[in-house]
Coordinates of C-alpha atoms and ligand atoms in Angstrom, one line a residue:
M1109 CA -12.4 -0.8 19.3
D1110 CA -11.0 2.6 19.0
K1111 CA -12.9 5.4 17.4
F1112 CA -12.1 8.8 16.0
V1113 CA -14.3 11.9 17.1
I1114 CA -13.8 14.7 14.6
T1115 CA -15.4 18.0 14.5
G1116 CA -15.2 19.6 11.0
G1117 CA -14.9 23.0 9.8
N1118 CA -11.2 24.0 10.3
A1119 CA -9.0 24.9 7.5
L1120 CA -5.7 23.0 8.0
T1121 CA -2.6 25.0 7.9
G1122 CA 1.0 24.1 8.6
E1123 CA 3.5 21.3 7.7
I1124 CA 2.9 17.4 7.8
P1125 CA 5.8 15.1 7.6
T1126 CA 5.6 12.0 5.4
S1127 CA 6.4 8.7 6.9
G1128 CA 8.1 5.8 5.1
S1129 CA 6.1 3.8 2.6
K1130 CA 4.2 0.9 4.1
N1131 CA 4.0 -0.7 0.6
A1132 CA 7.6 -0.5 0.1
A1133 CA 8.5 -1.6 3.7
L1134 CA 6.5 -4.8 3.4
P1135 CA 8.4 -6.4 0.5
A1136 CA 11.7 -4.9 2.0
L1137 CA 11.0 -6.8 5.2
A1138 CA 10.3 -10.0 3.3
A1139 CA 13.5 -9.6 1.2
A1140 CA 15.6 -9.9 4.4
L1141 CA 14.7 -13.7 4.3
L1142 CA 16.9 -14.0 1.3
T1143 CA 20.2 -13.8 3.2
A1144 CA 21.7 -15.1 6.4
E1145 CA 23.4 -11.7 7.0
P1146 CA 21.8 -8.7 8.8
V1147 CA 19.7 -6.2 6.8
I1148 CA 19.0 -2.8 8.2
L1149 CA 16.0 -0.9 7.0
K1150 CA 15.3 2.7 7.7
R1151 CA 12.2 4.9 7.6
I1152 CA 10.0 1.9 8.4
P1153 CA 6.6 3.3 9.3
R1154 CA 5.2 2.2 12.7
V1155 CA 1.9 1.0 11.4
R1156 CA -0.1 -2.2 12.2
D1157 CA 0.8 -4.0 8.9
I1158 CA 4.5 -3.6 9.6
R1159 CA 4.1 -5.1 13.1
T1160 CA 2.1 -8.1 11.5
M1161 CA 4.9 -8.7 9.0
Q1162 CA 7.6 -8.5 11.7
R1163 CA 5.6 -11.0 13.8
L1164 CA 5.4 -13.3 10.7
L1165 CA 9.3 -13.0 10.1
V1166 CA 9.9 -13.8 13.7
D1167 CA 7.9 -17.1 13.5
I1168 CA 9.8 -17.9 10.3
G1169 CA 13.1 -17.5 12.0
S1170 CA 14.2 -14.0 11.8
L1171 CA 15.7 -11.9 14.7
V1172 CA 14.0 -8.5 14.5
Q1173 CA 15.1 -5.5 16.4
V1174 CA 13.0 -2.3 16.1
E1175 CA 14.5 1.2 17.3
E1176 CA 12.2 4.0 16.3
E1177 CA 11.9 3.8 12.5
T1178 CA 15.0 1.5 12.0
V1179 CA 14.4 -2.3 11.8
R1180 CA 17.4 -4.6 12.0
L1181 CA 16.5 -8.2 10.7
H1182 CA 18.9 -11.2 10.9
T1183 CA 17.7 -14.6 9.6
P1184 CA 20.6 -17.0 10.2
Q1185 CA 18.3 -19.9 9.1
I1186 CA 14.7 -20.5 8.3
V1187 CA 13.1 -22.3 11.2
C1188 CA 9.5 -22.5 9.8
P1189 CA 8.8 -21.6 6.2
E1190 CA 5.2 -20.9 6.8
A1191 CA 2.7 -18.1 6.8
P1192 CA -0.3 -19.2 8.7
Y1193 CA -3.9 -18.3 8.0
E1194 CA -4.3 -16.4 11.4
L1195 CA -1.8 -13.9 10.0
V1196 CA -2.6 -13.9 6.3
K1197 CA -6.2 -13.3 6.9
T1198 CA -5.4 -10.0 8.5
M1199 CA -2.7 -9.0 5.9
R1200 CA -2.8 -10.2 2.4
A1201 CA 0.8 -8.9 1.7
S1202 CA 2.0 -11.8 3.8
S1203 CA 2.2 -13.6 0.5
L1204 CA 5.3 -11.6 -0.1
V1205 CA 7.3 -14.2 1.9
L1206 CA 6.4 -16.9 -0.7
G1207 CA 9.1 -16.1 -3.3
P1208 CA 11.9 -15.3 -0.7
L1209 CA 11.2 -18.6 1.1
V1210 CA 11.2 -20.8 -1.9
A1211 CA 14.5 -19.0 -2.9
R1212 CA 16.1 -19.3 0.3
C1213 CA 15.2 -22.8 1.5
G1214 CA 13.4 -24.5 -1.4
R1215 CA 10.0 -24.7 0.3
A1216 CA 7.1 -22.6 1.6
R1217 CA 3.6 -23.2 3.0
V1218 CA 1.5 -20.0 2.7
S1219 CA -2.2 -19.6 3.4
L1220 CA -4.2 -18.4 0.5
P1221 CA -5.2 -14.9 1.5
G1222 CA -8.9 -15.1 1.1
G1223 CA -10.8 -12.1 0.1
C1224 CA -11.0 -8.7 1.8
A1225 CA -13.4 -5.7 1.7
I1226 CA -12.1 -4.4 -1.7
G1227 CA -12.0 -7.7 -3.6
G1228 CA -11.2 -11.3 -4.1
R1229 CA -7.4 -10.6 -3.9
P1230 CA -6.3 -13.8 -5.5
I1231 CA -2.5 -14.8 -5.8
N1232 CA -3.0 -17.0 -8.9
L1233 CA -0.4 -15.0 -10.8
H1234 CA 2.2 -15.4 -8.0
I1235 CA 1.7 -19.2 -8.2
L1236 CA 1.9 -19.4 -11.9
G1237 CA 5.1 -17.5 -12.0
L1238 CA 6.8 -19.5 -9.3
E1239 CA 5.7 -22.7 -11.3
Q1240 CA 7.4 -21.3 -14.4
L1241 CA 10.5 -20.8 -12.2
G1242 CA 10.4 -24.5 -11.5
A1243 CA 8.5 -24.7 -8.2
R1244 CA 6.2 -27.5 -7.6
I1245 CA 3.0 -26.2 -6.0
R1246 CA 0.1 -28.0 -4.4
Q1247 CA -3.1 -26.4 -2.9
S1248 CA -4.8 -28.0 0.1
H1249 CA -6.7 -27.0 3.1
G1250 CA -6.6 -23.4 2.1
Y1251 CA -2.9 -23.3 1.9
I1252 CA -0.4 -23.5 -1.1
E1253 CA 2.7 -25.6 -0.6
A1254 CA 5.6 -24.8 -2.9
E1255 CA 8.7 -26.9 -3.3
A1256 CA 11.9 -26.4 -5.3
P1257 CA 14.4 -28.8 -3.7
D1258 CA 16.9 -28.2 -6.4
G1259 CA 16.5 -24.5 -6.5
L1260 CA 14.7 -22.3 -9.1
H1261 CA 15.6 -21.8 -12.7
G1262 CA 15.2 -18.6 -14.8
A1263 CA 12.3 -18.2 -17.1
T1264 CA 10.3 -15.5 -19.0
V1265 CA 7.2 -14.8 -16.9
R1266 CA 4.5 -12.7 -18.5
F1267 CA 1.9 -11.4 -16.1
E1268 CA -1.5 -11.6 -17.7
R1269 CA -2.4 -8.6 -15.5
I1270 CA -0.2 -6.1 -13.8
T1271 CA 0.3 -7.1 -10.0
V1272 CA 2.4 -5.1 -7.6
T1273 CA 3.2 -7.7 -5.0
G1274 CA 3.1 -10.4 -7.8
T1275 CA 5.9 -8.5 -9.5
E1276 CA 7.7 -8.1 -6.1
D1277 CA 7.3 -11.7 -5.1
L1278 CA 8.6 -13.0 -8.4
M1279 CA 11.5 -10.5 -8.4
M1280 CA 12.6 -11.9 -5.0
A1281 CA 12.1 -15.5 -6.0
A1282 CA 14.4 -15.1 -9.2
V1283 CA 17.4 -13.4 -7.6
M1284 CA 19.1 -16.7 -6.8
A1285 CA 17.5 -18.7 -9.6
H1286 CA 19.9 -20.5 -12.0
G1287 CA 20.0 -18.3 -15.1
E1288 CA 18.1 -15.3 -16.3
T1289 CA 14.5 -14.3 -15.5
V1290 CA 12.5 -11.9 -17.4
L1291 CA 9.3 -10.4 -16.0
E1292 CA 7.0 -9.0 -18.7
N1293 CA 4.2 -6.8 -18.0
A1294 CA 5.6 -5.9 -14.6
A1295 CA 4.3 -3.4 -12.2
R1296 CA 6.0 0.0 -12.4
E1297 CA 5.2 1.2 -8.9
P1298 CA 7.8 3.2 -7.0
E1299 CA 7.6 0.5 -4.4
V1300 CA 8.7 -2.2 -6.9
T1301 CA 11.7 0.0 -7.8
D1302 CA 12.5 0.6 -4.1
V1303 CA 12.7 -3.1 -3.3
A1304 CA 14.8 -3.8 -6.5
E1305 CA 17.3 -1.1 -5.2
L1306 CA 17.4 -3.0 -1.7
L1307 CA 18.0 -6.4 -3.6
I1308 CA 20.7 -4.9 -5.7
K1309 CA 22.5 -3.6 -2.6
M1310 CA 22.3 -7.1 -1.4
G1311 CA 24.1 -8.3 -4.4
A1312 CA 21.2 -9.1 -6.8
R1313 CA 21.6 -8.4 -10.5
I1314 CA 18.5 -6.7 -11.6
E1315 CA 17.8 -4.3 -14.6
G1316 CA 14.6 -2.6 -15.6
A1317 CA 12.8 -2.1 -12.3
G1318 CA 10.2 0.5 -12.8
T1319 CA 9.5 -0.4 -16.4
S1320 CA 7.3 -3.1 -17.7
T1321 CA 10.2 -5.5 -18.4
I1322 CA 12.5 -6.5 -15.5
R1323 CA 15.6 -8.7 -16.1
I1324 CA 17.2 -10.8 -13.3
Q1325 CA 20.3 -12.7 -13.6
G1326 CA 20.4 -15.2 -10.7
V1327 CA 23.4 -15.1 -8.3
E1328 CA 24.8 -17.7 -5.8
R1329 CA 23.7 -15.9 -2.7
L1330 CA 22.8 -12.5 -1.4
G1331 CA 24.5 -10.5 1.5
G1332 CA 23.2 -8.0 4.1
A1333 CA 22.6 -4.4 3.2
E1334 CA 21.3 -1.0 4.7
H1335 CA 18.5 0.7 2.9
T1336 CA 16.2 3.7 3.6
I1337 CA 12.6 3.2 2.4
I1338 CA 10.9 5.7 0.1
P1339 CA 8.3 8.0 1.5
D1340 CA 4.7 6.9 1.5
R1341 CA 3.1 8.5 -1.7
I1342 CA -0.5 7.4 -0.6
E1343 CA 0.0 9.0 2.8
A1344 CA 1.3 12.2 1.2
G1345 CA -1.5 12.2 -1.3
T1346 CA -4.1 11.7 1.5
F1347 CA -2.8 14.8 3.2
L1348 CA -2.8 16.8 -0.1
V1349 CA -6.5 16.0 -0.4
A1350 CA -6.9 17.1 3.3
G1351 CA -5.5 20.5 2.3
A1352 CA -7.9 20.8 -0.6
I1353 CA -11.1 19.6 1.1
T1354 CA -10.6 22.0 4.0
A1355 CA -9.5 24.9 1.8
G1356 CA -6.4 25.2 3.8
D1357 CA -2.7 25.8 3.3
L1358 CA -0.6 22.6 3.9
A1359 CA 3.0 21.7 3.2
I1360 CA 3.5 18.0 2.9
T1361 CA 7.3 17.5 3.7
G1362 CA 9.6 14.6 3.2
C1363 CA 7.7 13.3 0.2
N1364 CA 8.6 12.5 -3.4
P1365 CA 6.6 14.8 -5.6
G1366 CA 7.6 12.7 -8.7
H1367 CA 5.5 9.8 -7.3
L1368 CA 2.3 12.1 -7.1
G1369 CA 2.0 13.5 -10.6
A1370 CA -1.3 12.0 -11.4
L1371 CA -3.0 13.3 -8.3
V1372 CA -1.3 16.7 -8.4
S1373 CA -2.6 17.2 -12.0
K1374 CA -6.1 16.4 -11.0
L1375 CA -6.0 18.6 -8.0
Q1376 CA -4.8 21.5 -10.2
Q1377 CA -7.5 20.8 -12.7
A1378 CA -10.0 20.9 -10.0
G1379 CA -8.9 24.4 -9.0
S1380 CA -6.4 23.9 -6.1
D1381 CA -3.0 25.6 -6.1
V1382 CA -0.3 23.0 -5.8
T1383 CA 3.2 24.0 -5.8
Q1384 CA 6.6 22.3 -5.1
P1385 CA 8.7 24.6 -2.9
T1386 CA 11.5 22.1 -2.5
G1387 CA 12.5 18.7 -4.0
T1388 CA 10.8 16.9 -1.0
T1389 CA 7.8 19.3 -0.4
L1390 CA 4.4 19.7 -1.9
R1391 CA 2.3 22.7 -0.9
I1392 CA -1.5 22.9 -1.4
R1393 CA -3.6 25.9 -1.1
G1394 CA -7.3 25.0 -1.3
A1395 CA -9.3 26.8 -3.9
G1396 CA -12.4 28.9 -3.0
K1397 CA -14.4 26.9 -5.5
L1398 CA -13.6 23.3 -6.5
L1399 CA -14.6 22.0 -10.0
S1400 CA -15.6 18.4 -10.8
V1401 CA -13.0 16.4 -12.7
D1402 CA -13.3 12.8 -13.7
V1403 CA -10.7 10.3 -12.8
T1404 CA -9.9 6.6 -13.8
T1405 CA -7.7 4.5 -11.6
E1406 CA -4.8 2.9 -13.4
E1407 CA -1.5 1.2 -12.5
Y1408 CA 1.4 3.6 -11.9
P1409 CA 2.0 6.2 -13.3
G1410 CA -1.7 6.5 -13.6
F1411 CA -4.0 7.6 -10.8
A1412 CA -3.5 5.3 -7.9
T1413 CA -6.4 3.2 -6.8
D1414 CA -5.3 3.7 -3.2
L1415 CA -6.2 7.4 -3.6
Q1416 CA -9.6 6.8 -5.2
A1417 CA -11.5 6.9 -2.0
Q1418 CA -9.8 10.0 -0.7
Y1419 CA -10.5 11.8 -4.2
M1420 CA -14.3 10.8 -3.9
A1421 CA -14.5 12.6 -0.6
L1422 CA -13.1 15.8 -2.3
M1423 CA -15.4 15.6 -5.2
T1424 CA -18.5 15.7 -3.0
Q1425 CA -17.6 19.4 -2.7
A1426 CA -16.8 20.2 -6.3
E1427 CA -19.1 22.1 -8.6
G1428 CA -20.6 19.7 -11.2
I1429 CA -20.6 15.9 -11.9
A1430 CA -17.3 13.8 -11.4
I1431 CA -17.2 10.4 -12.8
I1432 CA -14.8 8.2 -10.9
T1433 CA -13.9 4.9 -12.5
E1434 CA -12.2 2.1 -10.6
T1435 CA -10.3 -0.4 -12.8
I1436 CA -8.2 -2.2 -10.4
F1437 CA -10.4 -3.7 -7.8
E1438 CA -13.9 -5.1 -8.1
N1439 CA -15.4 -3.7 -5.0
R1440 CA -13.7 -0.5 -4.0
F1441 CA -16.6 1.9 -3.3
M1442 CA -17.5 0.9 0.2
H1443 CA -16.8 4.4 1.3
A1444 CA -19.5 5.7 -1.0
Q1445 CA -22.5 4.8 1.1
E1446 CA -20.9 6.1 4.3
L1447 CA -20.2 9.4 2.6
A1448 CA -23.8 9.4 1.4
R1449 CA -24.8 9.1 5.0
M1450 CA -23.0 12.4 5.5
G1451 CA -24.9 14.0 2.9
A1452 CA -23.0 13.4 -0.3
N1453 CA -24.7 12.7 -3.5
I1454 CA -23.1 9.7 -5.1
R1455 CA -24.6 7.0 -7.4
I1456 CA -22.7 3.8 -8.2
S1457 CA -23.1 2.1 -11.6
G1458 CA -20.9 -0.8 -12.1
N1459 CA -17.2 0.2 -11.7
Q1460 CA -18.2 3.8 -11.9
A1461 CA -19.2 6.4 -9.1
I1462 CA -21.1 9.4 -10.2
V1463 CA -20.5 12.2 -7.7
A1464 CA -22.7 15.4 -7.9
G1465 CA -21.6 18.4 -6.0
P1466 CA -21.2 20.5 -4.1
H1467 CA -23.4 19.1 -1.3
P1468 CA -22.4 20.1 2.2
L1469 CA -21.8 17.3 4.5
T1470 CA -22.9 16.9 8.1
G1471 CA -21.1 14.9 10.8
A1472 CA -22.5 11.4 11.3
G1473 CA -21.7 8.0 12.9
V1474 CA -19.8 6.1 10.3
I1475 CA -18.0 2.8 10.1
A1476 CA -14.5 2.3 8.4
S1477 CA -14.4 -0.8 6.2
D1478 CA -10.9 -0.8 4.7
L1479 CA -7.7 1.2 5.0
R1480 CA -8.3 3.8 2.3
A1481 CA -12.0 4.0 2.7
S1482 CA -11.4 5.0 6.3
A1483 CA -9.0 7.7 5.2
S1484 CA -11.7 9.2 2.9
L1485 CA -14.2 9.3 6.0
V1486 CA -11.6 11.2 7.9
L1487 CA -11.2 13.7 5.1
A1488 CA -15.0 14.1 4.8
A1489 CA -15.3 14.5 8.6
L1490 CA -12.7 17.2 8.5
M1491 CA -15.0 19.6 6.5
A1492 CA -18.4 18.2 7.6
R1493 CA -20.5 20.6 9.7
G1494 CA -20.7 19.0 13.3
E1495 CA -19.2 16.0 14.9
T1496 CA -18.4 12.6 13.1
V1497 CA -17.6 9.5 15.0
I1498 CA -15.7 6.8 12.9
D1499 CA -15.8 3.4 14.3
R1500 CA -13.3 0.7 13.7
V1501 CA -10.3 2.9 13.1
Y1502 CA -8.0 0.0 13.3
H1503 CA -8.3 -0.1 9.7
I1504 CA -6.6 3.2 9.5
D1505 CA -3.9 2.1 12.0
R1506 CA -2.8 -0.5 9.4
G1507 CA -1.4 2.1 7.0
Y1508 CA -1.3 5.6 8.6
E1509 CA 1.2 6.4 11.3
K1510 CA -0.2 8.7 14.1
I1511 CA -2.7 10.2 11.6
E1512 CA -4.7 12.0 14.3
A1513 CA -1.5 13.6 15.8
K1514 CA -0.4 14.7 12.3
L1515 CA -3.8 16.2 11.6
A1516 CA -4.3 17.8 15.0
R1517 CA -0.9 19.6 14.6
V1518 CA -2.2 21.4 11.5
G1519 CA -5.5 22.5 13.2
A1520 CA -7.8 19.4 12.9
K1521 CA -10.3 18.9 15.7
I1522 CA -9.7 15.2 16.0
R1523 CA -9.3 12.8 19.0
R1524 CA -9.1 9.1 19.4
V1525 CA -11.5 7.4 21.8
E1526 CA -10.4 4.0 23.3
Ligands
LIG3076 C1 -0.8 -3.8 -3.8 O1 -1.7 -4.7 -3.6 C2 -1.0 -2.7 -2.7 N1 -0.5 -3.5 -1.5 C3 -2.3 -2.2 -2.6 O2 -2.4 -1.4 -1.6 C4 -2.8 -1.5 -3.8 O3 -4.0 -1.1 -3.8 C5 -2.5 -2.5 -5.1 O4 -1.1 -2.9 -5.1 C6 -2.8 -1.9 -6.4 O5 -2.0 -0.8 -6.6 C7 0.8 -3.6 -1.2 O6 1.7 -3.3 -2.0 C8 1.2 -4.3 0.0 P1 -2.3 -6.3 -7.3 P2 -1.6 -6.1 -4.5 O7 -1.6 -7.6 -7.2 O8 -0.3 -6.3 -4.9 C9 -5.6 -8.8 -9.3 C10 -3.3 -0.3 0.4 O9 -4.3 0.3 0.6 N2 -4.6 -10.0 -9.1 O10 -1.5 -5.2 -8.0 O11 -2.3 -7.1 -3.7 C11 -6.1 -8.3 -8.1 O12 -7.2 -9.1 -7.6 C12 -3.2 -1.6 -0.4 O13 -2.1 0.0 0.9 C13 -5.0 -11.3 -9.7 O14 -6.0 -11.5 -10.2 O15 -2.5 -5.7 -5.7 C14 -6.4 -6.8 -8.4 O16 -7.7 -6.8 -9.0 C15 -4.7 -2.1 -0.8 N3 -4.2 -12.3 -9.5 C16 -5.2 -6.4 -9.4 O17 -4.8 -7.7 -9.9 C17 -2.9 -12.1 -8.7 O18 -2.2 -13.1 -8.6 C18 -4.2 -5.6 -8.9 O19 -3.8 -6.4 -7.8 C19 -2.6 -10.8 -8.2 C20 -3.5 -9.8 -8.4

């Protein structure tokens, strides 16, 4: 298993380019199943989860051609409408093929995801919604089997809690259903809006994506399309924190500043100087002194749960007490004890982490547990005194494209050890 060896202490300065959004690319790849015509997706990040999804689509029957960051998908017919446990257990987002498969061929057999480091990750709301659209669903041997031999029909689906991939899955299921579907209490994440834009280019009739109520008028069939994925707001946010925690001067280019309002506001309250020199660039100049600022994670446009771990690393260096409240997942503080091993003063109480600072961090051997927890360990290592070795960096490779190259280019002392 690969490791990262990082020697902290360098202020990061220069420009970091943002890759395409992993969490917009995953539903976009699944959406290609909805048509027999070619779909061309650009700015697809070359990360592990994308490769996993591409493998799944090939097994289902798609022809997938990858050229740099452009992926061409062509699914003349569905050969095997299944998402096997071997794949789903490595990537929960595999459940995104559920809606498209039922919509395209009237059936799907998808493994239940099982839990992961950050929580139970059920898909009960995906299943409930599909049943309301007329699918018959059975659960057996760890799989769900969905059938809709006569196609799906429109319905009003009210999510009892906001779910990002649940919204995406049901939107894709509804695009060829008979009649109108209304998704209420839908997720408003930019990734939902992006996949809706792709679906509209394919011929779907969707209104309200990005708001809590999405209306979909079913159409006969969808055609091919070409679409460029939005920039990855979580990658860009991670690098903003890197600029703050190393008191550097970083310009994050090719991002969408509008997607990062909640984080930018917290970084400014904490004393960092964040400006927007262009429509696609955020510049951060680290403050001499950081102040502790509380944060509560919320669905978009609130503070993203995917940036909570990174923010916690920063708060270990802030003056005062910061209370970090995690409201989305039940177990997303795995990084806290690893940060504590580096010298951080963090106390967990229920869904709150109380971070007292500033506490200088020292390099240590640490273990990555999930994608964003790993990112927070990298950030801590960038400013810790001495050398940090992070094990199991395959977690990072799931969602960050060439992170060590991007960081090294702006002055980080980081190398990957096979
Ligand atoms: C998406 O996961 C993202 N993944 C996650 O990013 C992100 O953390 C999460 O949204 C929240 O923003 C992708 O987009 C591929 P949810 P998702 O359904 O859709 C509960 C990363 O680091 N829930 O919005 O799986 C669920 O347990 C990943 O890139 C149900 O109870 O998250 C959670 O507590 C990690 N039943 C809450 O809702 C359901 O049927 C929000 O989950 C579905 C969800």
